[in-house]
Amino acid sequence: MYVPLRETEIRPDHLAAAQAERFQADVRRLLEHKSEFVAVPCPACGETASVEAWHKYALAYPICASCGTMYMSPRPTPSLLEQYYATSENYHHWNQHIFPASENARRTKIFRPRAERITDIAARHGVRTRTLLEVGAGFGTFCEEVIRMGVFREVIAVEPTPDLAATCIGKGLHVIAQPIEHVELRDEQVDVVASFEVIEHLFCPRDFIASCFRVLAPGGLLVLTCPNGAGFEVVTLRELSSTVDVEHLNYFNPQSLSLLIGSCGFDVLESFTPGKLDAELVRKRALDGGLSLESQPFLRRVLVGEWERLGTSFQQFLAENGLSSHMWVVARKQIGR
């Protein structure tokens, strides 16, 4: 059953101003090093030809002429990104205030359904359930929900951001406080690697996927979620979208992410877009005057005039037809690789 989700449930309005202030402070510190940013080809297919998409924070976001991936180039180097996350005021604020204030809603409407979906995916594809490893465990709620279900024998949380790693450790989770690229496990006993909203932050997504491949047992599953750069909210709002920011370097679409994952030794099994916030996010920008719908009477009717009647159904339509700006991809590590 489709369960609506409202933005204020996971990002409480009364905490938004302080969060925005801290994020802007992070942005200013990062842009002080803009001269050190480096140009990159398409992170999905390696193509160098691109067309200009838009600019934000004085940064360029081209679209790959071959696979349609949008990406930031030039972008911060790996060392700059490591420093950014280690010293981030924004992440400290999320860890101390926003995550605790919204944890009940996140647990019941995001992380518990995610845990149920992951176990269902593993069962449908006949994958063993010895070990699940989450890359980018954040506040640790997903790992807690997987443990609560009792399906996997072991659950490992990989979380390199210091504040968040400390929170996970405080919850009694098995934590590896370093990037997956540096993780060394004794044997290939990981049956499922799950990573939610991580790959869009990375300098080199290919290295990340290769590292997930390395720790997985043959036949194991990789489950990724990230923004869909071809989804309704991103395409409609463009640079006005909060999804487009200095932390998100890669905006794959279902086809381009599948292309990248497949080139790293995986067989892509599923791709879908179950996002729940596209319509609300676009509506909010229209209501606050940031986006004009004067030339789009259909969207004005759906998102403003008849929102109570049509809003939920419209979002469900986006989700069911691969048009939401939030996507999942499920892939299996090829046996013998």
Short mmCIF file of N, CA and C in Angstrom, two decimals, residues 127-255:
data_model
loop_
_atom_site.label_atom_id
_atom_site.label_comp_id
_atom_site.label_asym_id
_atom_site.label_seq_id
_atom_site.Cartn_x
_atom_site.Cartn_y
_atom_site.Cartn_z
N VAL A 127 19.00 -15.11 -2.07
CA VAL A 127 20.31 -14.77 -1.51
C VAL A 127 20.39 -15.20 -0.05
N ARG A 128 21.55 -15.73 0.33
CA ARG A 128 21.75 -16.11 1.72
C ARG A 128 21.70 -14.87 2.62
N THR A 129 21.45 -15.09 3.90
CA THR A 129 21.29 -13.97 4.83
C THR A 129 22.23 -14.11 6.03
N ARG A 130 23.50 -14.34 5.71
CA ARG A 130 24.49 -14.37 6.78
C ARG A 130 24.82 -12.96 7.25
N THR A 131 25.25 -12.10 6.32
CA THR A 131 25.72 -10.76 6.69
C THR A 131 25.17 -9.70 5.75
N LEU A 132 24.65 -8.64 6.35
CA LEU A 132 24.28 -7.44 5.60
C LEU A 132 25.20 -6.32 6.03
N LEU A 133 25.73 -5.60 5.06
CA LEU A 133 26.61 -4.47 5.33
C LEU A 133 25.98 -3.21 4.75
N GLU A 134 25.75 -2.21 5.61
CA GLU A 134 25.22 -0.94 5.11
C GLU A 134 26.36 0.06 4.98
N VAL A 135 26.51 0.64 3.81
CA VAL A 135 27.53 1.65 3.57
C VAL A 135 26.89 3.02 3.70
N GLY A 136 27.37 3.81 4.67
CA GLY A 136 26.77 5.11 4.94
C GLY A 136 25.61 4.95 5.91
N ALA A 137 25.89 4.40 7.09
CA ALA A 137 24.83 4.01 8.03
C ALA A 137 24.17 5.20 8.71
N GLY A 138 24.80 6.39 8.65
CA GLY A 138 24.17 7.58 9.22
C GLY A 138 23.87 7.45 10.70
N PHE A 139 22.60 7.63 11.05
CA PHE A 139 22.16 7.60 12.44
C PHE A 139 21.97 6.17 12.96
N GLY A 140 22.10 5.19 12.07
CA GLY A 140 22.05 3.79 12.49
C GLY A 140 20.66 3.17 12.53
N THR A 141 19.63 3.91 12.13
CA THR A 141 18.26 3.42 12.29
C THR A 141 17.95 2.25 11.37
N PHE A 142 18.45 2.28 10.13
CA PHE A 142 18.20 1.16 9.23
C PHE A 142 18.81 -0.12 9.79
N CYS A 143 20.06 -0.05 10.25
CA CYS A 143 20.71 -1.24 10.82
C CYS A 143 19.92 -1.77 12.01
N GLU A 144 19.42 -0.87 12.85
CA GLU A 144 18.60 -1.30 13.99
C GLU A 144 17.36 -2.06 13.53
N GLU A 145 16.73 -1.55 12.47
CA GLU A 145 15.51 -2.21 11.97
C GLU A 145 15.82 -3.57 11.36
N VAL A 146 16.94 -3.69 10.66
CA VAL A 146 17.32 -4.99 10.10
C VAL A 146 17.60 -5.98 11.23
N ILE A 147 18.31 -5.54 12.26
CA ILE A 147 18.59 -6.40 13.41
C ILE A 147 17.29 -6.83 14.07
N ARG A 148 16.35 -5.90 14.21
CA ARG A 148 15.07 -6.20 14.85
C ARG A 148 14.31 -7.30 14.12
N MET A 149 14.45 -7.33 12.79
CA MET A 149 13.74 -8.34 12.01
C MET A 149 14.32 -9.73 12.20
N GLY A 150 15.59 -9.83 12.58
CA GLY A 150 16.20 -11.12 12.89
C GLY A 150 16.45 -12.03 11.70
N VAL A 151 16.51 -11.47 10.50
CA VAL A 151 16.71 -12.28 9.30
C VAL A 151 18.20 -12.52 9.04
N PHE A 152 19.02 -11.47 9.18
CA PHE A 152 20.45 -11.58 8.94
C PHE A 152 21.18 -11.93 10.24
N ARG A 153 22.16 -12.82 10.10
CA ARG A 153 22.94 -13.26 11.26
C ARG A 153 23.80 -12.12 11.81
N GLU A 154 24.34 -11.30 10.90
CA GLU A 154 25.21 -10.19 11.31
C GLU A 154 24.88 -8.97 10.48
N VAL A 155 24.94 -7.79 11.12
CA VAL A 155 24.71 -6.52 10.44
C VAL A 155 25.90 -5.60 10.74
N ILE A 156 26.53 -5.08 9.70
CA ILE A 156 27.71 -4.22 9.84
C ILE A 156 27.37 -2.84 9.32
N ALA A 157 27.71 -1.82 10.10
CA ALA A 157 27.48 -0.42 9.70
C ALA A 157 28.81 0.21 9.31
N VAL A 158 28.93 0.62 8.06
CA VAL A 158 30.11 1.35 7.59
C VAL A 158 29.74 2.83 7.57
N GLU A 159 30.40 3.63 8.40
CA GLU A 159 30.07 5.05 8.50
C GLU A 159 31.34 5.87 8.80
N PRO A 160 31.88 6.57 7.78
CA PRO A 160 33.14 7.30 7.98
C PRO A 160 33.00 8.67 8.63
N THR A 161 31.80 9.27 8.65
CA THR A 161 31.64 10.60 9.27
C THR A 161 31.73 10.45 10.77
N PRO A 162 32.68 11.13 11.44
CA PRO A 162 32.95 10.87 12.86
C PRO A 162 31.74 10.97 13.78
N ASP A 163 30.96 12.06 13.70
CA ASP A 163 29.80 12.23 14.58
C ASP A 163 28.81 11.08 14.41
N LEU A 164 28.54 10.71 13.16
CA LEU A 164 27.55 9.68 12.90
C LEU A 164 28.07 8.30 13.31
N ALA A 165 29.36 8.05 13.08
CA ALA A 165 29.95 6.77 13.51
C ALA A 165 29.84 6.62 15.02
N ALA A 166 30.09 7.73 15.75
CA ALA A 166 30.00 7.69 17.21
C ALA A 166 28.57 7.38 17.66
N THR A 167 27.59 7.94 16.96
CA THR A 167 26.19 7.65 17.29
C THR A 167 25.88 6.17 17.07
N CYS A 168 26.34 5.62 15.96
CA CYS A 168 26.11 4.20 15.68
C CYS A 168 26.78 3.32 16.73
N ILE A 169 27.99 3.65 17.11
CA ILE A 169 28.68 2.89 18.15
C ILE A 169 27.91 2.97 19.46
N GLY A 170 27.39 4.17 19.77
CA GLY A 170 26.61 4.35 20.99
C GLY A 170 25.33 3.52 21.01
N LYS A 171 24.83 3.15 19.84
CA LYS A 171 23.65 2.30 19.75
C LYS A 171 23.99 0.82 19.82
N GLY A 172 25.28 0.51 19.98
CA GLY A 172 25.69 -0.88 20.09
C GLY A 172 25.85 -1.61 18.77
N LEU A 173 25.95 -0.86 17.67
CA LEU A 173 26.10 -1.49 16.36
C LEU A 173 27.56 -1.87 16.10
N HIS A 174 27.74 -2.85 15.23
CA HIS A 174 29.07 -3.21 14.75
C HIS A 174 29.45 -2.19 13.69
N VAL A 175 30.39 -1.31 14.00
CA VAL A 175 30.69 -0.16 13.15
C VAL A 175 32.10 -0.25 12.60
N ILE A 176 32.25 0.02 11.32
CA ILE A 176 33.56 0.25 10.69
C ILE A 176 33.58 1.71 10.29
N ALA A 177 34.40 2.50 10.98
CA ALA A 177 34.38 3.96 10.83
C ALA A 177 35.37 4.43 9.77
N GLN A 178 35.21 3.94 8.56
CA GLN A 178 36.06 4.37 7.45
C GLN A 178 35.31 4.14 6.14
N PRO A 179 35.74 4.75 5.06
CA PRO A 179 35.06 4.54 3.78
C PRO A 179 35.15 3.09 3.33
N ILE A 180 34.16 2.65 2.56
CA ILE A 180 34.13 1.28 2.07
C ILE A 180 35.37 0.97 1.24
N GLU A 181 35.93 1.97 0.58
CA GLU A 181 37.12 1.76 -0.23
C GLU A 181 38.31 1.29 0.60
N HIS A 182 38.27 1.55 1.93
CA HIS A 182 39.38 1.16 2.81
C HIS A 182 39.05 -0.07 3.66
N VAL A 183 37.85 -0.60 3.51
CA VAL A 183 37.41 -1.72 4.35
C VAL A 183 38.02 -3.02 3.86
N GLU A 184 38.61 -3.77 4.78
CA GLU A 184 39.16 -5.09 4.48
C GLU A 184 38.46 -6.11 5.38
N LEU A 185 37.76 -7.06 4.79
CA LEU A 185 37.13 -8.13 5.54
C LEU A 185 37.90 -9.42 5.34
N ARG A 186 37.84 -10.31 6.33
CA ARG A 186 38.65 -11.52 6.30
C ARG A 186 38.25 -12.47 5.17
N ASP A 187 36.96 -12.53 4.88
CA ASP A 187 36.51 -13.44 3.82
C ASP A 187 35.25 -12.86 3.19
N GLU A 188 34.83 -13.46 2.09
CA GLU A 188 33.66 -12.98 1.35
C GLU A 188 32.39 -13.56 1.97
N GLN A 189 31.97 -13.00 3.09
CA GLN A 189 30.77 -13.49 3.77
C GLN A 189 29.62 -12.49 3.71
N VAL A 190 29.81 -11.36 3.04
CA VAL A 190 28.74 -10.36 2.94
C VAL A 190 27.79 -10.77 1.82
N ASP A 191 26.53 -10.99 2.17
CA ASP A 191 25.54 -11.42 1.19
C ASP A 191 24.77 -10.26 0.58
N VAL A 192 24.62 -9.17 1.34
CA VAL A 192 23.93 -7.98 0.84
C VAL A 192 24.69 -6.74 1.26
N VAL A 193 25.01 -5.89 0.29
CA VAL A 193 25.52 -4.54 0.57
C VAL A 193 24.40 -3.57 0.22
N ALA A 194 23.98 -2.78 1.20
CA ALA A 194 22.95 -1.77 1.00
C ALA A 194 23.56 -0.39 1.23
N SER A 195 23.22 0.54 0.37
CA SER A 195 23.75 1.90 0.50
C SER A 195 22.69 2.89 0.05
N PHE A 196 22.26 3.73 0.98
CA PHE A 196 21.18 4.66 0.73
C PHE A 196 21.70 6.10 0.66
N GLU A 197 21.50 6.73 -0.49
CA GLU A 197 21.88 8.13 -0.69
C GLU A 197 23.35 8.39 -0.34
N VAL A 198 24.22 7.58 -0.89
CA VAL A 198 25.67 7.75 -0.71
C VAL A 198 26.37 8.03 -2.03
N ILE A 199 26.06 7.27 -3.07
CA ILE A 199 26.85 7.32 -4.30
C ILE A 199 26.84 8.70 -4.96
N GLU A 200 25.80 9.48 -4.72
CA GLU A 200 25.75 10.82 -5.32
C GLU A 200 26.79 11.76 -4.69
N HIS A 201 27.31 11.41 -3.53
CA HIS A 201 28.27 12.26 -2.82
C HIS A 201 29.73 11.98 -3.21
N LEU A 202 29.99 10.96 -4.00
CA LEU A 202 31.35 10.44 -4.13
C LEU A 202 32.10 10.99 -5.32
N PHE A 203 33.40 11.20 -5.13
CA PHE A 203 34.25 11.68 -6.22
C PHE A 203 34.31 10.66 -7.35
N CYS A 204 34.46 9.38 -6.99
CA CYS A 204 34.59 8.33 -8.01
C CYS A 204 33.61 7.19 -7.72
N PRO A 205 32.39 7.26 -8.22
CA PRO A 205 31.42 6.19 -7.99
C PRO A 205 31.90 4.81 -8.44
N ARG A 206 32.71 4.76 -9.50
CA ARG A 206 33.19 3.46 -9.98
C ARG A 206 34.04 2.76 -8.93
N ASP A 207 34.92 3.51 -8.25
CA ASP A 207 35.73 2.91 -7.19
C ASP A 207 34.85 2.40 -6.06
N PHE A 208 33.80 3.15 -5.76
CA PHE A 208 32.87 2.75 -4.70
C PHE A 208 32.19 1.43 -5.05
N ILE A 209 31.67 1.32 -6.26
CA ILE A 209 30.98 0.09 -6.67
C ILE A 209 31.96 -1.08 -6.71
N ALA A 210 33.19 -0.81 -7.17
CA ALA A 210 34.20 -1.87 -7.18
C ALA A 210 34.50 -2.35 -5.77
N SER A 211 34.49 -1.45 -4.79
CA SER A 211 34.73 -1.84 -3.40
C SER A 211 33.58 -2.66 -2.85
N CYS A 212 32.35 -2.30 -3.21
CA CYS A 212 31.20 -3.11 -2.82
C CYS A 212 31.28 -4.50 -3.43
N PHE A 213 31.70 -4.57 -4.70
CA PHE A 213 31.90 -5.85 -5.38
C PHE A 213 32.91 -6.70 -4.63
N ARG A 214 33.99 -6.09 -4.18
CA ARG A 214 35.09 -6.81 -3.54
C ARG A 214 34.65 -7.48 -2.24
N VAL A 215 33.79 -6.82 -1.44
CA VAL A 215 33.42 -7.39 -0.14
C VAL A 215 32.25 -8.37 -0.24
N LEU A 216 31.55 -8.37 -1.38
CA LEU A 216 30.41 -9.27 -1.52
C LEU A 216 30.83 -10.71 -1.84
N ALA A 217 30.06 -11.65 -1.31
CA ALA A 217 30.22 -13.05 -1.72
C ALA A 217 29.71 -13.22 -3.15
N PRO A 218 30.25 -14.17 -3.91
CA PRO A 218 29.71 -14.43 -5.26
C PRO A 218 28.21 -14.68 -5.20
N GLY A 219 27.48 -14.02 -6.07
CA GLY A 219 26.02 -14.14 -6.06
C GLY A 219 25.33 -13.20 -5.10
N GLY A 220 26.12 -12.43 -4.31
CA GLY A 220 25.54 -11.49 -3.36
C GLY A 220 24.92 -10.29 -4.06
N LEU A 221 24.11 -9.54 -3.30
CA LEU A 221 23.35 -8.44 -3.86
C LEU A 221 23.91 -7.09 -3.44
N LEU A 222 23.90 -6.15 -4.38
CA LEU A 222 24.16 -4.75 -4.12
C LEU A 222 22.84 -4.00 -4.30
N VAL A 223 22.43 -3.24 -3.29
CA VAL A 223 21.20 -2.46 -3.36
C VAL A 223 21.56 -1.00 -3.12
N LEU A 224 21.34 -0.16 -4.13
CA LEU A 224 21.69 1.26 -4.05
C LEU A 224 20.45 2.11 -4.20
N THR A 225 20.41 3.22 -3.47
CA THR A 225 19.42 4.26 -3.74
C THR A 225 20.16 5.58 -3.90
N CYS A 226 19.57 6.48 -4.68
CA CYS A 226 20.16 7.80 -4.91
C CYS A 226 19.15 8.66 -5.66
N PRO A 227 19.43 9.96 -5.81
CA PRO A 227 18.53 10.78 -6.62
C PRO A 227 18.51 10.32 -8.07
N ASN A 228 17.37 10.46 -8.69
CA ASN A 228 17.21 10.21 -10.12
C ASN A 228 17.27 11.56 -10.83
N GLY A 229 18.37 11.82 -11.53
CA GLY A 229 18.54 13.09 -12.21
C GLY A 229 17.54 13.34 -13.31
N ALA A 230 16.81 12.29 -13.73
CA ALA A 230 15.79 12.42 -14.76
C ALA A 230 14.39 12.40 -14.15
N GLY A 231 14.30 12.53 -12.82
CA GLY A 231 13.01 12.49 -12.14
C GLY A 231 12.29 13.83 -12.13
N PHE A 232 11.02 13.80 -11.77
CA PHE A 232 10.13 14.96 -11.88
C PHE A 232 10.64 16.16 -11.09
N GLU A 233 10.99 15.97 -9.85
CA GLU A 233 11.39 17.12 -9.01
C GLU A 233 12.65 17.78 -9.54
N VAL A 234 13.67 16.99 -9.90
CA VAL A 234 14.92 17.56 -10.39
C VAL A 234 14.73 18.22 -11.74
N VAL A 235 14.02 17.57 -12.66
CA VAL A 235 13.83 18.12 -14.01
C VAL A 235 12.98 19.38 -13.97
N THR A 236 11.99 19.42 -13.08
CA THR A 236 11.10 20.57 -13.01
C THR A 236 11.74 21.76 -12.30
N LEU A 237 12.40 21.51 -11.18
CA LEU A 237 12.97 22.60 -10.41
C LEU A 237 14.38 22.99 -10.85
N ARG A 238 15.07 22.08 -11.52
CA ARG A 238 16.44 22.36 -11.99
C ARG A 238 17.30 22.84 -10.82
N GLU A 239 17.98 23.98 -10.98
CA GLU A 239 18.89 24.45 -9.94
C GLU A 239 18.15 24.90 -8.68
N LEU A 240 16.83 25.08 -8.74
CA LEU A 240 16.05 25.41 -7.55
C LEU A 240 15.88 24.20 -6.63
N SER A 241 16.12 23.01 -7.14
CA SER A 241 15.95 21.80 -6.36
C SER A 241 16.98 21.72 -5.24
N SER A 242 16.53 21.37 -4.04
CA SER A 242 17.47 21.17 -2.93
C SER A 242 18.33 19.94 -3.16
N THR A 243 17.91 19.06 -4.06
CA THR A 243 18.73 17.91 -4.42
C THR A 243 20.03 18.35 -5.09
N VAL A 244 19.99 19.46 -5.84
CA VAL A 244 21.17 19.98 -6.53
C VAL A 244 21.94 20.84 -5.53
N ASP A 245 23.02 20.29 -4.99
CA ASP A 245 23.82 21.05 -4.04
C ASP A 245 25.29 20.66 -4.13
N VAL A 246 26.13 21.27 -3.31
CA VAL A 246 27.57 21.06 -3.43
C VAL A 246 27.99 19.66 -2.98
N GLU A 247 27.15 18.97 -2.23
CA GLU A 247 27.49 17.62 -1.77
C GLU A 247 27.16 16.56 -2.81
N HIS A 248 26.18 16.84 -3.65
CA HIS A 248 25.74 15.86 -4.64
C HIS A 248 26.49 16.10 -5.94
N LEU A 249 27.44 15.23 -6.21
CA LEU A 249 28.31 15.38 -7.38
C LEU A 249 27.77 14.61 -8.58
N ASN A 250 26.94 13.59 -8.35
CA ASN A 250 26.52 12.68 -9.41
C ASN A 250 25.00 12.53 -9.42
N TYR A 251 24.39 12.76 -10.59
CA TYR A 251 22.94 12.65 -10.74
C TYR A 251 22.65 11.64 -11.85
N PHE A 252 22.71 10.36 -11.46
CA PHE A 252 22.45 9.29 -12.41
C PHE A 252 20.97 9.23 -12.75
N ASN A 253 20.65 8.52 -13.82
CA ASN A 253 19.28 8.12 -14.10
C ASN A 253 19.26 6.59 -14.06
N PRO A 254 18.09 5.96 -14.07
CA PRO A 254 18.07 4.49 -13.94
C PRO A 254 18.92 3.77 -14.98
N GLN A 255 18.92 4.27 -16.20
CA GLN A 255 19.68 3.60 -17.26
C GLN A 255 21.19 3.79 -17.07
#
